[in-house]
């Protein structure tokens, strides 16, 4: 088959995306198609290129070609070719490639005992631990979500062929609707003819592929594919990365029928690029509120705007800050101690006006405790988490406090907040992952930052 024939095949495969998945269609049009007969895998991407092996493509049917192409385009959407760490001597590009495939397809996650629906950095770290032998045996066995999956199941996926998407058992239905899958097959006589040629070639080569796959070690096949598939990946390719950034900004409303896990990962990626507000600066802002000699009141008009805005009145003593410490099982003692030190360093002399509640699903003390006394008590609770109990107390006593600081991981239902709450709220999350996951929901009630 000539190069022109392959161009027509790709056109017939991608034209249905114009209506059903415009994001994939426009991204595909941005890339340059190059035939590379030396490849051992169907496709590889990078440097604004999509390289394909004509011999392997000719042996595949249309649905398998579409699945392989979707997988590679999704890598570009999630910036996997450009996101790997820079200046890391121990960085393993092959494990990064495997983590990319695992992130998109979610296949092999249960076999390894990894957590589902996580980003590429998580799977890369876990694969590095496995390679270096740092993972505990109990962690690998007891955390398996499916007990009927064994290591032998991973070997069977290599016996069916050398396609990356076949190894991870991806399906077109996971990316497209059933209607689009039907239209992708083509209705004209020429598309049927091409499809028959491809399926016929696939049947004649099936026996040869099986013998080649069984002769080689499955782990060697994965390593070879990962090495070759990531050969064009480079974190130094700033121009390509910037082009994809601009493309995603311009087409952020054209996601079409992206899988749910890809949409959530894309939202998480966008959140990671947002600048995280400084925890110290926000704590200093609350310190300024605490040390202010004035408070706002509706009983006195503003000199400039009259009764349309609250006026100020002098108060006899500085205001108070209420801090809530999440003591559920997901927060460890070291993180709580780190938060105590951050508050102590920022507030310094005004520390006597900071009171603290420990809470999980309930408040652990009848009344808030002075900050200095909290340094000497043990952490209570270790249950679930409910923000509502803390906000109920803050709303009831909002005249006594000018600021509310909450240290948590964000894993709880959104609280119902009274519309008359005037107390400033600051959410301090325990790590960046929690910040990326819960930033949008927590921004509705106040400032959000991460404990540095």
Coordinates of C-alpha atoms in Angstrom, one line a residue:
X1 CA 0.0 0.0 0.0
X2 CA 1.3 3.5 -0.9
X3 CA 1.6 6.4 1.5
X4 CA -1.5 8.0 -0.2
X5 CA -3.6 4.9 0.7
X6 CA -2.6 5.3 4.4
X7 CA -3.4 9.0 4.3
X8 CA -6.9 8.1 3.1
X9 CA -7.3 5.5 5.8
X10 CA -6.4 8.1 8.5
X11 CA -8.8 10.6 6.9
X12 CA -11.7 8.1 7.0
X13 CA -10.8 7.2 10.6
X14 CA -10.7 10.8 11.9
X15 CA -13.4 12.5 9.9
X16 CA -16.2 11.3 12.3
X17 CA -14.3 13.1 15.1
X18 CA -15.1 16.4 13.5
X19 CA -18.6 16.2 15.0
X20 CA -18.2 13.8 17.9
X21 CA -14.7 14.6 19.2
X22 CA -13.6 17.9 17.8
X23 CA -10.7 18.1 20.3
X24 CA -9.1 14.9 18.9
X25 CA -9.8 16.0 15.3
X26 CA -8.1 19.4 15.7
X27 CA -5.2 17.9 17.6
X28 CA -4.7 15.3 14.9
X29 CA -4.7 18.0 12.2
X30 CA -1.9 19.8 14.1
X31 CA 0.4 16.9 14.0
X32 CA 2.5 15.8 11.0
X33 CA 2.2 12.2 9.8
X34 CA 5.4 10.4 9.0
X35 CA 5.8 6.8 7.9
X36 CA 8.6 5.0 9.8
X37 CA 9.0 1.3 8.7
X38 CA 11.7 0.8 11.5
X39 CA 9.2 1.1 14.3
X40 CA 8.2 -2.0 16.2
X41 CA 5.0 -0.3 17.5
X42 CA 2.0 1.1 15.5
X43 CA 2.4 4.8 16.6
X44 CA 4.6 7.1 18.5
X45 CA 4.2 10.8 19.2
X46 CA 6.4 13.7 20.0
X47 CA 7.9 16.9 18.5
X48 CA 4.6 17.6 16.7
X49 CA 4.9 14.3 14.9
X50 CA 2.9 11.1 14.6
X51 CA 5.1 8.4 13.3
X52 CA 3.5 5.1 12.2
X53 CA 4.7 1.8 10.9
X54 CA 3.0 1.0 7.6
X55 CA 3.5 -2.8 7.9
X56 CA 1.9 -3.0 11.4
X57 CA -0.9 -0.7 10.4
X58 CA -1.7 -2.8 7.3
X59 CA -2.1 -5.9 9.6
X60 CA -4.7 -4.2 11.8
X61 CA -8.4 -3.6 11.4
X62 CA -9.9 -0.1 11.6
X63 CA -11.0 -0.3 15.2
X64 CA -7.6 -1.3 16.5
X65 CA -5.9 1.5 14.5
X66 CA -8.4 4.0 16.0
X67 CA -7.7 2.7 19.5
X68 CA -3.9 3.0 19.1
X69 CA -4.2 6.5 17.6
X70 CA -6.6 7.7 20.4
X71 CA -4.1 6.4 23.0
X72 CA -1.3 8.5 21.5
X73 CA -3.4 11.6 21.1
X74 CA -4.5 11.4 24.7
X75 CA -0.9 11.3 25.8
X76 CA -0.4 14.7 24.0
X77 CA -3.6 16.1 25.6
X78 CA -2.3 15.3 29.1
X79 CA 1.2 16.6 28.2
X80 CA 2.9 13.3 29.1
X81 CA 5.7 13.8 26.5
X82 CA 6.6 17.1 28.1
X83 CA 5.9 16.6 31.8
X84 CA 8.7 14.3 33.0
X85 CA 11.2 15.8 35.5
X86 CA 14.1 17.8 34.4
X87 CA 17.7 17.3 35.6
X88 CA 16.9 14.0 37.3
X89 CA 19.8 11.6 37.1
X90 CA 17.7 8.6 38.2
X91 CA 14.8 9.4 35.9
X92 CA 13.6 6.3 33.9
X93 CA 11.8 7.3 30.6
X94 CA 10.6 3.8 30.1
X95 CA 8.7 3.7 33.4
X96 CA 7.3 7.1 32.6
X97 CA 5.9 5.7 29.4
X98 CA 4.4 2.7 31.2
X99 CA 2.9 5.1 33.8
X100 CA 1.4 7.2 30.9
X101 CA -0.3 4.1 29.5
X102 CA -1.5 3.0 32.9
X103 CA -2.9 6.5 33.6
X104 CA -5.0 6.7 30.5
X105 CA -6.2 3.1 30.2
X106 CA -6.3 2.2 33.9
X107 CA -5.3 -1.4 32.8
X108 CA -2.8 -3.1 35.0
X109 CA -3.6 -0.9 38.0
X110 CA -5.4 -3.7 39.9
X111 CA -2.6 -6.2 39.1
X112 CA 0.0 -4.0 40.7
X113 CA -2.3 -3.0 43.6
X114 CA -2.1 0.7 42.8
X115 CA -4.8 3.3 43.5
X116 CA -7.2 3.9 40.6
X117 CA -7.7 7.2 38.7
X118 CA -4.4 8.8 39.7
X119 CA -2.1 11.0 37.7
X120 CA 1.1 9.9 35.9
X121 CA 3.4 11.1 38.7
X122 CA 1.7 8.7 41.1
X123 CA 2.1 5.6 38.9
X124 CA 5.6 6.6 38.0
X125 CA 6.6 6.7 41.7
X126 CA 4.9 3.4 42.4
X127 CA 6.6 1.7 39.4
X128 CA 10.0 3.1 40.5
X129 CA 9.4 1.6 44.0
X130 CA 8.6 -1.8 42.4
X131 CA 11.7 -1.6 40.3
X132 CA 13.9 -0.7 43.2
X133 CA 12.3 -3.3 45.5
X134 CA 11.2 -0.7 48.0
X135 CA 7.5 -1.7 48.1
X136 CA 6.4 -4.0 50.9
X137 CA 5.1 -7.4 50.0
X138 CA 2.0 -6.8 52.1
X139 CA 1.3 -3.6 50.2
X140 CA 1.4 -5.4 46.9
X141 CA -0.9 -8.3 47.9
X142 CA -3.4 -7.0 50.4
X143 CA -4.3 -3.9 48.5
X144 CA -5.4 -5.7 45.3
X145 CA -9.0 -4.5 44.5
X146 CA -9.7 -7.8 42.6
X147 CA -8.7 -11.1 44.2
X148 CA -9.1 -13.1 41.0
X149 CA -6.3 -11.2 39.1
X150 CA -2.9 -12.9 39.1
X151 CA 0.5 -12.4 37.6
X152 CA -0.3 -14.9 34.9
X153 CA -3.0 -12.6 33.6
X154 CA -0.4 -10.0 32.8
X155 CA 1.5 -12.5 30.6
X156 CA -1.6 -13.4 28.5
X157 CA -2.0 -9.8 27.3
X158 CA 1.3 -10.0 25.5
X159 CA 0.4 -13.2 23.6
X160 CA -2.1 -11.5 21.4
X161 CA 0.2 -9.1 19.6
X162 CA 2.6 -6.2 19.9
X163 CA 0.2 -3.3 20.0
X164 CA 0.5 -1.1 23.1
X165 CA -3.3 -0.6 23.3
X166 CA -3.9 -4.4 22.9
X167 CA -1.6 -5.1 25.9
X168 CA -3.7 -2.9 28.1
X169 CA -7.0 -4.1 26.5
X170 CA -8.3 -0.6 25.5
X171 CA -11.7 -0.5 23.8
X172 CA -13.2 2.0 21.4
X173 CA -16.3 2.2 23.5
X174 CA -14.3 3.7 26.4
X175 CA -13.5 6.7 24.2
X176 CA -16.4 7.0 21.8
X177 CA -20.1 6.4 21.7
X178 CA -21.5 3.4 19.9
X179 CA -22.9 5.6 17.1
X180 CA -19.4 7.1 16.4
X181 CA -17.9 3.7 16.4
X182 CA -20.3 2.6 13.7
X183 CA -19.7 5.7 11.6
X184 CA -16.0 5.3 11.9
X185 CA -16.2 2.0 9.9
X186 CA -17.2 3.9 6.7
X187 CA -20.2 3.3 4.5
X188 CA -18.8 3.8 1.0
X189 CA -17.5 1.0 -1.1
X190 CA -13.9 2.1 -1.0
X191 CA -13.8 2.2 2.8
X192 CA -15.2 -1.4 2.9
X193 CA -12.6 -2.5 0.4
X194 CA -9.8 -1.1 2.5
X195 CA -11.2 -2.6 5.6
X196 CA -11.4 -6.0 3.9
X197 CA -7.8 -5.7 2.9
X198 CA -6.7 -4.9 6.4
X199 CA -8.6 -7.7 8.0
X200 CA -7.4 -10.2 5.4
X201 CA -3.8 -9.1 6.0
X202 CA -4.4 -9.4 9.8
X203 CA -5.7 -13.0 9.5
X204 CA -2.7 -14.1 7.4
X205 CA -0.2 -12.6 9.9
X206 CA -1.9 -13.7 13.1
X207 CA 0.0 -17.0 13.4
X208 CA 3.3 -15.3 12.8
X209 CA 2.6 -12.6 15.5
X210 CA 1.7 -15.3 18.1
X211 CA 4.9 -17.2 17.5
X212 CA 7.0 -14.1 17.8
X213 CA 5.3 -13.0 21.0
X214 CA 5.6 -16.3 22.7
X215 CA 9.3 -16.6 21.9
X216 CA 10.1 -13.3 23.6
X217 CA 9.9 -12.4 27.3
X218 CA 6.7 -10.3 28.1
X219 CA 8.7 -7.9 30.2
X220 CA 11.2 -7.4 27.4
X221 CA 8.4 -6.6 25.0
X222 CA 7.1 -3.9 27.4
X223 CA 10.6 -2.4 27.9
X224 CA 11.3 -2.3 24.1
X225 CA 7.9 -0.7 23.4
X226 CA 8.4 1.9 26.1
X227 CA 11.9 2.7 25.0
X228 CA 10.8 3.2 21.4
X229 CA 7.5 4.9 22.1
X230 CA 9.1 7.6 24.3
X231 CA 12.1 8.2 22.0
X232 CA 10.6 11.5 20.8
X233 CA 9.5 12.7 24.3
X234 CA 11.4 15.7 25.6
X235 CA 10.7 18.1 28.5
X236 CA 13.1 20.6 26.8
X237 CA 10.7 20.9 23.8
X238 CA 9.2 24.2 25.1
X239 CA 7.8 25.2 21.7
X240 CA 5.7 22.0 21.3
X241 CA 4.6 22.2 24.9
X242 CA 3.5 25.8 24.5
X243 CA 1.7 25.0 21.3
X244 CA -0.3 22.3 23.1
X245 CA -1.0 24.8 26.0
X246 CA -2.4 27.4 23.6
X247 CA -4.3 24.7 21.7
X248 CA -6.0 23.5 24.9
X249 CA -6.9 27.1 25.9
X250 CA -8.5 27.7 22.6
X251 CA -10.4 24.4 22.5
X252 CA -11.2 24.0 26.2
X253 CA -15.0 23.7 25.4
X254 CA -14.6 21.1 22.6
X255 CA -13.9 18.0 24.8
X256 CA -16.6 16.0 23.1
X257 CA -16.9 12.5 24.5
X258 CA -13.6 12.3 26.4
X259 CA -13.6 9.5 29.0
X260 CA -14.4 10.7 32.6
X261 CA -11.0 9.8 33.9
X262 CA -9.3 11.8 31.1
X263 CA -11.5 14.8 31.8
X264 CA -10.7 14.7 35.5
X265 CA -7.0 14.4 34.8
X266 CA -7.1 17.3 32.4
X267 CA -8.9 19.4 35.0
X268 CA -6.2 18.4 37.6
X269 CA -3.5 19.3 35.1
X270 CA -5.0 22.8 34.6
X271 CA -5.2 23.2 38.4
X272 CA -1.5 22.3 38.8
X273 CA -0.5 25.1 36.5
X274 CA -2.3 27.6 38.6
X275 CA -0.2 29.5 41.0
X276 CA -0.6 28.4 44.6
X277 CA -1.1 31.3 47.0
X278 CA 1.6 31.7 49.7
X279 CA 0.5 30.1 52.9
X280 CA 2.8 32.5 54.9
X281 CA 1.3 35.6 53.2
X282 CA -2.2 34.5 53.9
X283 CA -1.5 33.8 57.5
X284 CA 0.1 37.2 57.8
X285 CA -3.1 38.7 56.3
X286 CA -5.1 37.0 59.1
X287 CA -2.6 38.3 61.6
X288 CA -3.3 41.8 60.3
X289 CA -7.0 41.2 60.9
X290 CA -6.2 39.9 64.3
X291 CA -4.1 43.0 65.3
X292 CA -6.5 45.6 63.9
X293 CA -7.8 48.1 66.4
X294 CA -11.1 48.5 64.4
X295 CA -14.0 46.3 63.6
X296 CA -16.8 46.8 61.0
X297 CA -20.3 47.6 62.1
X298 CA -23.7 48.2 60.5
X299 CA -24.7 50.6 63.3
X300 CA -22.3 53.3 62.0
X301 CA -22.3 54.6 58.4
X302 CA -19.2 54.7 56.2
X303 CA -17.9 58.2 55.8
X304 CA -17.6 57.8 52.1
X305 CA -20.5 55.5 51.1
X306 CA -22.9 56.1 53.9
X307 CA -25.1 53.2 55.0
X308 CA -24.5 51.3 51.8
X309 CA -21.3 49.9 53.4
X310 CA -20.4 49.1 57.0
X311 CA -18.5 51.7 59.0
X312 CA -15.7 51.1 61.6
X313 CA -15.6 51.3 65.3
X314 CA -12.7 51.1 67.7
X315 CA -12.6 48.0 69.8
X316 CA -10.9 47.7 73.2
X317 CA -8.8 44.6 72.4
X318 CA -7.6 42.9 69.2
X319 CA -9.9 40.4 67.5
X320 CA -9.5 36.6 67.7
X321 CA -8.7 33.9 65.2
X322 CA -10.4 30.5 65.4
X323 CA -8.4 27.6 64.0
X324 CA -9.8 24.2 63.2
X325 CA -7.5 21.2 63.1
X326 CA -8.7 18.2 61.1
X327 CA -7.8 15.2 63.3
X328 CA -9.3 12.5 61.1
X329 CA -7.3 9.4 60.1
X330 CA -6.0 10.9 56.9
X331 CA -4.0 13.6 58.7
X332 CA -0.8 12.4 60.5
X333 CA 0.7 13.9 63.6
X334 CA 3.7 15.3 61.8
X335 CA 1.5 17.4 59.5
X336 CA -0.4 18.8 62.5
X337 CA 2.8 19.7 64.3
X338 CA 4.0 21.4 61.1
X339 CA 0.9 23.5 61.0
X340 CA 1.3 24.5 64.7
X341 CA 4.8 25.7 63.9
X342 CA 3.6 27.8 60.9
X343 CA 0.9 29.5 63.0
X344 CA 3.3 30.1 65.9
X345 CA 6.0 31.6 63.6
X346 CA 3.6 34.0 61.9
X347 CA 1.4 35.2 64.7
X348 CA 4.3 35.4 67.2
X349 CA 3.2 37.9 69.9
X350 CA -0.5 37.8 69.0
X351 CA -0.6 34.1 69.6
X352 CA -2.7 34.6 72.8
X353 CA -5.7 35.6 70.6
X354 CA -5.7 32.4 68.6
X355 CA -8.0 29.6 69.7
X356 CA -8.1 26.1 68.3
X357 CA -10.7 23.3 67.9
X358 CA -9.8 19.7 67.1
X359 CA -12.5 18.1 65.0
X360 CA -13.3 15.1 62.8
X361 CA -17.1 14.4 62.6
X362 CA -17.6 16.4 65.9
X363 CA -15.8 19.0 67.9
X364 CA -13.4 17.3 70.4
X365 CA -13.8 19.9 73.2
X366 CA -16.8 21.8 74.4
X367 CA -15.0 25.1 73.9
X368 CA -11.9 26.1 71.8
X369 CA -8.6 25.9 73.6
X370 CA -5.9 28.6 73.7
X371 CA -3.2 28.0 71.2
X372 CA -0.3 27.5 73.7
X373 CA -2.3 24.9 75.6
X374 CA -2.9 23.0 72.3
X375 CA 0.8 22.4 72.0
X376 CA 0.8 20.3 75.1
X377 CA -2.3 18.1 74.5
X378 CA -2.6 14.9 72.5
X379 CA -4.5 14.6 69.2
X380 CA -8.0 13.2 69.7
X381 CA -10.3 11.7 67.2
X382 CA -8.9 9.8 64.1
X383 CA -12.4 9.3 62.6
X384 CA -14.1 10.7 59.6
X385 CA -14.4 14.4 58.7
X386 CA -17.2 16.9 58.8
X387 CA -16.7 20.6 58.2
X388 CA -20.3 21.4 59.2
X389 CA -19.7 21.1 63.0
X390 CA -16.9 23.7 62.8
X391 CA -18.9 26.2 60.6
X392 CA -21.9 25.8 62.8
X393 CA -19.9 27.0 65.8
X394 CA -18.2 29.8 63.8
X395 CA -21.6 31.1 62.6
X396 CA -23.0 31.1 66.1
X397 CA -20.0 32.9 67.6
X398 CA -19.0 35.0 64.6
X399 CA -19.0 38.2 66.6
X400 CA -16.1 36.8 68.7
X401 CA -13.8 35.9 65.7
X402 CA -12.5 37.9 62.8
X403 CA -10.9 34.9 61.0
X404 CA -11.4 31.1 60.7
X405 CA -8.4 29.0 59.6
X406 CA -9.0 25.3 58.8
X407 CA -6.2 22.8 58.4
X408 CA -7.4 19.7 56.6
X409 CA -7.0 17.4 53.6
X410 CA -10.3 18.6 52.1
X411 CA -11.9 15.1 51.9
X412 CA -15.4 15.9 53.3
X413 CA -18.7 17.2 52.1
X414 CA -19.1 20.9 51.4
X415 CA -20.5 22.7 54.5
X416 CA -23.7 24.7 54.4
X417 CA -22.8 28.2 55.2
X418 CA -25.1 30.9 56.4
X419 CA -25.3 33.8 54.1
X420 CA -24.7 36.2 57.0
X421 CA -21.2 34.8 57.8
X422 CA -18.8 37.7 57.8
X423 CA -15.8 35.9 59.2
X424 CA -12.9 35.5 56.8
X425 CA -12.1 31.8 56.0
X426 CA -8.7 30.3 55.1
X427 CA -8.3 26.7 54.1
X428 CA -4.8 25.3 54.6
X429 CA -4.5 21.9 52.9
X430 CA -1.9 19.3 54.0
X431 CA -0.3 18.7 50.5
X432 CA -0.4 19.8 46.9
X433 CA -2.4 16.8 45.7
X434 CA -5.3 17.7 48.1
X435 CA -5.0 21.3 46.9
X436 CA -5.4 20.3 43.2
X437 CA -8.4 18.1 44.0
X438 CA -10.4 20.4 46.3
X439 CA -9.4 23.9 45.3
X440 CA -12.5 24.6 43.2
X441 CA -15.0 23.5 45.9
X442 CA -13.2 25.2 48.8
X443 CA -12.7 28.5 46.9
X444 CA -16.4 29.1 47.3
X445 CA -16.0 29.8 51.0
X446 CA -12.6 31.4 51.3
X447 CA -8.9 31.5 50.5
X448 CA -7.2 28.2 49.7
X449 CA -3.5 27.4 50.2
X450 CA -1.1 24.6 50.9
X451 CA 1.0 24.1 54.1
X452 CA 4.6 24.8 52.8

